[in-house]
Coordinates of C-alpha atoms (C1' of nucleotides) and ligand atoms in Angstrom, one line a residue:
Chain O
X266 CA 18.9 -133.1 -23.8
X267 CA 19.7 -134.5 -20.3
X268 CA 17.7 -133.8 -17.2
X269 CA 19.5 -130.8 -16.3
X270 CA 18.8 -129.2 -19.6
X271 CA 15.3 -130.3 -19.6
X272 CA 14.7 -128.7 -16.1
X273 CA 16.3 -125.6 -17.2
X274 CA 14.4 -125.3 -20.4
X275 CA 11.1 -125.7 -18.4
X276 CA 12.1 -123.0 -15.8
X277 CA 12.4 -125.6 -13.1
X278 CA 15.1 -125.5 -10.5
X279 CA 17.5 -128.2 -10.4
X280 CA 17.3 -130.2 -7.1
X281 CA 18.6 -133.3 -5.9
X282 CA 15.2 -134.6 -5.3
X283 CA 14.1 -134.1 -8.8
X284 CA 17.1 -135.6 -10.2
X285 CA 16.6 -138.7 -8.1
X286 CA 12.9 -139.1 -9.3
X287 CA 14.1 -138.9 -12.7
X288 CA 16.7 -141.5 -12.1
X289 CA 14.1 -143.7 -10.5
X290 CA 11.8 -143.6 -13.4
X291 CA 14.5 -144.6 -15.9
X292 CA 16.0 -147.1 -13.6
X293 CA 12.7 -148.8 -12.7
X294 CA 11.6 -148.6 -16.3
X295 CA 8.4 -150.4 -16.1
X296 CA 5.8 -147.7 -15.7
X297 CA 6.3 -147.4 -12.0
X298 CA 3.8 -146.1 -9.5
X299 CA 4.5 -143.3 -7.1
X300 CA 5.1 -146.0 -4.4
X301 CA 7.7 -147.8 -6.5
X302 CA 9.4 -144.5 -7.1
X303 CA 9.3 -143.5 -3.4
X304 CA 10.8 -146.9 -2.5
X305 CA 13.6 -146.5 -5.0
X306 CA 14.3 -142.9 -4.0
X307 CA 14.4 -143.6 -0.4
X308 CA 17.5 -145.8 -0.8
X309 CA 19.7 -143.0 -1.8
X310 CA 17.7 -140.3 0.0
X311 CA 16.1 -141.7 3.0
X312 CA 14.7 -138.3 4.2
X313 CA 12.8 -137.5 1.1
X314 CA 9.2 -136.6 1.8
X315 CA 6.4 -138.4 0.0
X316 CA 4.8 -135.2 -0.7
X317 CA 8.0 -134.1 -2.4
X318 CA 7.8 -137.1 -4.7
X319 CA 4.2 -136.5 -5.6
X320 CA 4.8 -132.8 -6.4
X321 CA 7.7 -133.6 -8.5
X322 CA 5.7 -136.2 -10.5
X323 CA 3.0 -133.6 -10.9
X324 CA 5.2 -130.8 -12.2
X325 CA 7.1 -133.2 -14.5
X326 CA 3.6 -134.3 -15.9
X327 CA 2.5 -130.7 -16.3
X328 CA 5.7 -129.7 -18.1
X329 CA 5.5 -132.7 -20.3
X330 CA 8.8 -134.3 -18.9
X331 CA 6.9 -137.4 -17.8
X332 CA 3.5 -138.9 -18.9
X333 CA 1.0 -140.6 -16.8
X334 CA 0.0 -144.1 -17.9
X335 CA -3.8 -144.7 -17.6
X336 CA -4.6 -148.0 -16.0
X337 CA -8.0 -149.6 -14.5
X338 CA -6.3 -149.6 -11.0
X339 CA -6.7 -146.4 -8.7
X340 CA -2.9 -146.1 -8.7
X341 CA -1.2 -143.8 -11.1
X342 CA 1.7 -145.0 -13.2
X343 CA 4.4 -142.9 -14.8
X344 CA 6.7 -143.1 -17.6
X345 CA 9.6 -140.9 -19.2
X346 CA 9.5 -142.4 -22.6
X347 CA 7.7 -139.8 -24.6
X348 CA 7.8 -140.9 -28.1
X349 CA 4.5 -142.4 -29.5
X350 CA 4.2 -145.9 -28.4
X351 CA 1.6 -148.3 -27.2
X352 CA 1.1 -150.5 -24.4
X353 CA 0.5 -154.3 -23.7
X354 CA -1.6 -154.8 -20.7
X355 CA -1.4 -158.3 -19.1
X356 CA -4.8 -159.4 -17.8
X357 CA -3.5 -161.7 -15.3
X358 CA -0.4 -160.0 -13.8
X359 CA -1.3 -156.4 -14.5
X360 CA 2.2 -155.9 -15.9
X361 CA 2.6 -153.3 -18.5
X362 CA 5.1 -153.5 -21.5
X363 CA 5.8 -150.9 -24.2
X364 CA 5.0 -151.8 -27.8
X365 CA 6.6 -149.6 -30.5
X366 CA 6.0 -150.1 -34.1
X367 CA 6.5 -147.3 -36.7
X368 CA 4.7 -149.3 -39.4
X369 CA 1.3 -149.7 -37.4
X370 CA 1.7 -146.1 -36.3
X371 CA 1.9 -145.0 -40.0
X372 CA -1.1 -147.3 -40.8
X373 CA -3.2 -145.6 -38.3
X374 CA -2.0 -142.1 -38.9
X375 CA -2.6 -142.7 -42.6
X376 CA -6.1 -143.9 -41.8
X377 CA -6.9 -140.5 -39.8
X378 CA -5.4 -138.4 -42.5
X379 CA -8.0 -139.8 -44.9
X380 CA -10.9 -140.1 -42.6
X381 CA -11.2 -137.2 -40.4
X382 CA -13.4 -137.3 -37.3
X383 CA -16.0 -135.0 -37.2
X384 CA -15.7 -132.0 -34.7
X385 CA -12.5 -133.5 -33.2
X386 CA -9.0 -132.5 -33.8
X387 CA -6.5 -135.4 -33.1
X388 CA -3.5 -134.6 -31.2
X389 CA -2.1 -138.1 -30.5
X390 CA -3.3 -141.5 -30.0
X391 CA -2.1 -144.8 -28.3
X392 CA -3.3 -148.5 -28.7
X393 CA -4.0 -150.3 -25.5
X394 CA -3.4 -154.1 -26.1
X395 CA -4.9 -156.4 -23.7
X396 CA -3.9 -160.0 -23.4
X397 CA -1.6 -162.3 -21.6
X398 CA 2.3 -162.7 -21.6
X399 CA 3.4 -166.1 -22.6
X400 CA 6.8 -167.7 -21.5
X401 CA 9.1 -167.8 -24.6
Chain T
X64 CA -30.8 -159.9 -24.1
X65 CA -32.2 -157.4 -21.5
X66 CA -30.9 -156.8 -18.1
X67 CA -33.0 -159.4 -16.4
X68 CA -31.7 -162.2 -18.8
X69 CA -28.2 -160.9 -18.4
X70 CA -28.3 -161.1 -14.6
X71 CA -29.9 -164.3 -14.6
X72 CA -27.4 -165.7 -17.2
X73 CA -24.6 -164.6 -14.8
X74 CA -26.2 -166.2 -11.8
X75 CA -26.9 -162.8 -10.2
X76 CA -30.0 -162.0 -8.3
X77 CA -32.4 -159.5 -9.8
X78 CA -32.7 -156.5 -7.4
X79 CA -34.2 -153.1 -7.9
X80 CA -30.8 -151.6 -7.1
X81 CA -29.0 -153.5 -9.9
X82 CA -31.7 -152.5 -12.4
X83 CA -31.7 -148.9 -11.6
X84 CA -27.7 -148.8 -11.7
X85 CA -28.0 -150.4 -15.2
X86 CA -30.6 -147.8 -16.2
X87 CA -28.4 -145.1 -14.9
X88 CA -25.5 -146.2 -17.0
X89 CA -27.6 -146.3 -20.2
X90 CA -29.6 -143.0 -19.5
X91 CA -26.4 -141.1 -18.6
X92 CA -24.6 -142.6 -21.7
X93 CA -21.5 -140.8 -21.4
X94 CA -19.0 -142.9 -19.4
X95 CA -20.3 -141.8 -16.1
X96 CA -18.4 -142.1 -12.7
X97 CA -19.8 -143.8 -9.6
X98 CA -20.7 -140.3 -8.3
X99 CA -22.7 -139.6 -11.4
X100 CA -24.4 -142.9 -11.1
X101 CA -25.3 -142.4 -7.5
X102 CA -26.7 -139.0 -8.2
X103 CA -29.1 -140.4 -10.9
X104 CA -30.0 -143.4 -8.8
X105 CA -30.8 -141.4 -5.8
X106 CA -33.6 -139.4 -7.6
X107 CA -35.6 -142.6 -7.9
X108 CA -34.3 -144.4 -5.0
X109 CA -33.2 -142.1 -2.3
X110 CA -32.2 -144.5 0.3
X111 CA -29.8 -146.5 -1.8
X112 CA -26.2 -146.9 -0.3
X113 CA -23.2 -145.7 -2.1
X114 CA -21.6 -148.9 -1.0
X115 CA -24.3 -150.8 -2.8
X116 CA -23.7 -148.9 -6.0
X117 CA -20.0 -149.7 -5.7
X118 CA -20.6 -153.2 -5.1
X119 CA -23.1 -153.5 -8.0
X120 CA -20.5 -151.7 -10.5
X121 CA -17.8 -154.1 -9.3
X122 CA -19.8 -157.2 -9.8
X123 CA -21.0 -156.1 -13.2
X124 CA -17.4 -155.3 -14.2
X125 CA -16.4 -158.8 -12.9
X126 CA -19.2 -160.5 -14.8
X127 CA -18.5 -158.6 -17.9
X128 CA -21.8 -156.8 -17.9
X129 CA -20.0 -153.4 -17.8
X130 CA -16.5 -152.2 -18.5
X131 CA -14.2 -149.7 -16.8
X132 CA -12.8 -146.8 -18.8
X133 CA -9.3 -145.9 -17.9
X134 CA -8.6 -142.3 -17.4
X135 CA -5.8 -140.3 -16.1
X136 CA -7.9 -139.1 -13.2
X137 CA -8.5 -141.1 -10.0
X138 CA -12.1 -141.4 -10.6
X139 CA -13.2 -144.5 -12.4
X140 CA -15.7 -144.5 -15.2
X141 CA -18.0 -147.1 -16.4
X142 CA -19.9 -148.0 -19.7
X143 CA -22.2 -150.7 -20.7
X144 CA -21.5 -150.7 -24.6
X145 CA -19.3 -153.8 -24.8
X146 CA -18.6 -154.1 -28.6
X147 CA -15.1 -153.2 -29.4
X148 CA -14.8 -149.3 -29.9
X149 CA -12.4 -146.5 -29.3
X150 CA -12.4 -143.5 -27.2
X151 CA -11.9 -139.7 -28.1
X152 CA -10.4 -138.0 -24.9
X153 CA -10.7 -134.2 -24.8
X154 CA -7.5 -132.7 -23.4
X155 CA -9.5 -129.5 -22.2
X156 CA -12.7 -130.7 -21.0
X157 CA -12.0 -134.3 -20.0
X158 CA -15.0 -135.3 -22.0
X159 CA -14.9 -138.9 -23.5
X160 CA -16.8 -139.8 -26.6
X161 CA -17.1 -143.2 -28.3
X162 CA -15.6 -143.8 -31.5
X163 CA -16.5 -146.8 -33.6
X164 CA -15.1 -147.7 -36.9
X165 CA -15.3 -151.2 -38.4
X166 CA -12.7 -150.3 -41.1
X167 CA -10.1 -149.1 -38.7
X168 CA -10.7 -152.2 -36.4
X169 CA -10.2 -154.5 -39.4
X170 CA -7.0 -152.6 -40.4
X171 CA -5.5 -153.0 -36.9
X172 CA -6.8 -156.7 -36.6
X173 CA -5.3 -157.5 -39.9
X174 CA -1.9 -155.9 -38.9
X175 CA -1.9 -158.2 -35.9
X176 CA -2.9 -161.1 -37.7
X177 CA 0.2 -160.8 -39.8
X178 CA 2.7 -159.5 -37.3
X179 CA 2.4 -161.4 -34.0
X180 CA 3.8 -159.8 -30.9
X181 CA 6.5 -162.0 -29.4
X182 CA 5.3 -163.7 -26.1
X183 CA 2.0 -162.0 -26.0
X184 CA -1.5 -163.3 -26.8
X185 CA -3.7 -160.4 -27.8
X186 CA -7.3 -160.7 -26.5
X187 CA -8.5 -157.2 -27.3
X188 CA -7.4 -153.6 -28.2
X189 CA -8.7 -150.0 -28.0
X190 CA -7.4 -146.9 -29.4
X191 CA -7.1 -143.9 -27.2
X192 CA -7.5 -140.8 -29.3
X193 CA -6.5 -137.6 -27.5
X194 CA -7.3 -134.2 -28.9
X195 CA -9.9 -131.4 -28.7
X196 CA -13.5 -131.2 -29.6
X197 CA -14.5 -128.3 -31.9
X198 CA -17.8 -126.9 -32.3
X199 CA -19.4 -127.9 -35.5
Chain R
dC1149 C1' 31.7 -114.8 -2.6
dT1150 C1' 27.7 -113.5 -0.1
dA1151 C1' 23.1 -112.0 0.5
dT1152 C1' 18.3 -112.4 -0.8
dG1153 C1' 14.0 -113.5 -2.8
dT1154 C1' 11.5 -117.2 -4.3
dA1155 C1' 10.8 -121.8 -5.4
dA1156 C1' 11.0 -126.1 -3.7
dA1157 C1' 11.2 -129.5 0.3
dG1158 C1' 9.7 -131.4 4.6
dA1159 C1' 6.1 -132.8 8.0
dT1160 C1' 1.8 -133.7 8.9
dA1161 C1' -3.1 -133.0 8.5
dA1162 C1' -6.9 -133.4 5.3
dT1163 C1' -9.4 -135.2 1.4
dG1164 C1' -12.1 -138.1 -1.2
dA1165 C1' -12.8 -142.2 -3.8
dT1166 C1' -13.3 -146.6 -2.8
dT1167 C1' -13.6 -150.7 0.1
dC1168 C1' -14.7 -153.3 4.4
dT1169 C1' -17.3 -154.9 8.3
dC1170 C1' -21.0 -155.9 10.5
dT1171 C1' -26.0 -156.2 10.6
dT1172 C1' -30.5 -156.3 8.4
dT1173 C1' -33.3 -157.3 4.5
dT1174 C1' -34.8 -159.6 0.5
dA1175 C1' -34.8 -162.7 -3.9
dG1176 C1' -36.0 -166.7 -5.2
dA1177 C1' -35.6 -171.9 -4.8
dA1178 C1' -37.9 -175.5 -2.4
Chain X
dT476 C1' -45.0 -169.9 2.9
dT477 C1' -40.4 -170.9 4.6
dC478 C1' -35.6 -170.8 4.3
dT479 C1' -31.1 -169.4 3.3
dA480 C1' -27.7 -167.5 0.8
dA481 C1' -27.0 -163.5 -1.5
dA482 C1' -27.4 -158.7 -1.4
dA483 C1' -28.4 -154.0 0.7
dG484 C1' -27.6 -150.6 4.2
dA485 C1' -24.9 -147.9 7.5
dG486 C1' -21.1 -146.1 8.6
dA487 C1' -16.1 -146.8 9.6
dA488 C1' -11.8 -147.6 7.6
dT489 C1' -8.3 -147.4 4.0
dC490 C1' -5.0 -145.4 1.3
dA491 C1' -3.5 -143.0 -2.7
dT492 C1' -3.3 -138.4 -3.4
dT493 C1' -3.6 -133.1 -2.0
dA494 C1' -3.3 -129.4 0.9
dT495 C1' -1.3 -126.4 4.4
dC496 C1' 2.1 -124.4 6.6
dT497 C1' 7.0 -124.0 7.9
dT498 C1' 11.7 -124.5 6.8
dT499 C1' 15.3 -124.9 3.6
dA500 C1' 18.2 -124.1 -0.5
dC501 C1' 18.6 -122.9 -5.5
dA502 C1' 20.1 -119.3 -8.5
dT503 C1' 20.7 -114.7 -9.4
dA504 C1' 22.4 -110.0 -8.5
dG505 C1' 25.4 -107.2 -6.3
Ligands
LIG178 MN1 -8.4 -139.6 -4.2
LIG179 MN1 -7.9 -145.1 -3.3
LIG180 ZN1 5.1 -146.9 -22.1
LIG181 ZN1 -17.1 -146.2 -24.7

DNA sequence: CTATGTAAAGATAATGATTCTCTTTTAGAA
DNA sequence: TTCTAAAAGAGAATCATTATCTTTACATAG
């Protein structure tokens, strides 16, 4: 269940570059952009090429090891948390936070099991929640 | 409630370019990209500048006349339908279709009125539904 | 353990959607 | 009609991402 196994399982070679990209994703842990990841990775691996990072991210997404997070900016963001979950988007700071809630998932799931969408087979869903973060 | 009024209301000048961009959005009617819009607009308005189209789209989004549709591609898409609604994303063709359902909205709304998210004030939400379109 | 083939990394150029800058035109108020 | 700020037009610039090409190194077999 660790990265090594995951790469093996997907038929990908285990390389230090791939490992450090995964580490970056989990350490940064806030839906980082490629740029964020490159910055992190360069600390430990100053000679890594940006192209390598992009290629690693691409292949990880293709193999289902990472997911892209859609935003309304032209910079792609990534995450390694693959379970179903939703996102809180701050209108002001553009921060993104995860929101998990089994109960809500079940409610929506249940709704779709009763009311099928014509000519469409649902594979997955996520709720985008827009608003503003308030100080606690 | 027409475009003229909307532009006036927002303090924007009424120009043929702005009108034709709006027309494009509503005629194309499937979450078109800037490129789609430019293509449409050039038919009737061959000398319009791409920069103008981008500027018009930007200001319309800023003023709340249009909305951006988030995708996992690096091409932005736009829509003029502003009521709350959700999107069906086809994993295969990348087609996007609107999905409206008051009942579902109410269920989710109701859920959030009972279970507040800590430190976050919800302004709006949309459900992204991924899957595949099937022939009827 | 070593050799070998192939997948991956590195360097750097190219791409392409979008934005910027600067000049010219025009909507719309007076 | 005149005037001026706002908007349009042209084209260069930006910059995230991809592509190309060469070099390196994982991983398997011998
Ligand atoms: Mn691009
Ligand atoms: Mn860009
Ligand atoms: Zn997430
Ligand atoms: Zn829509």
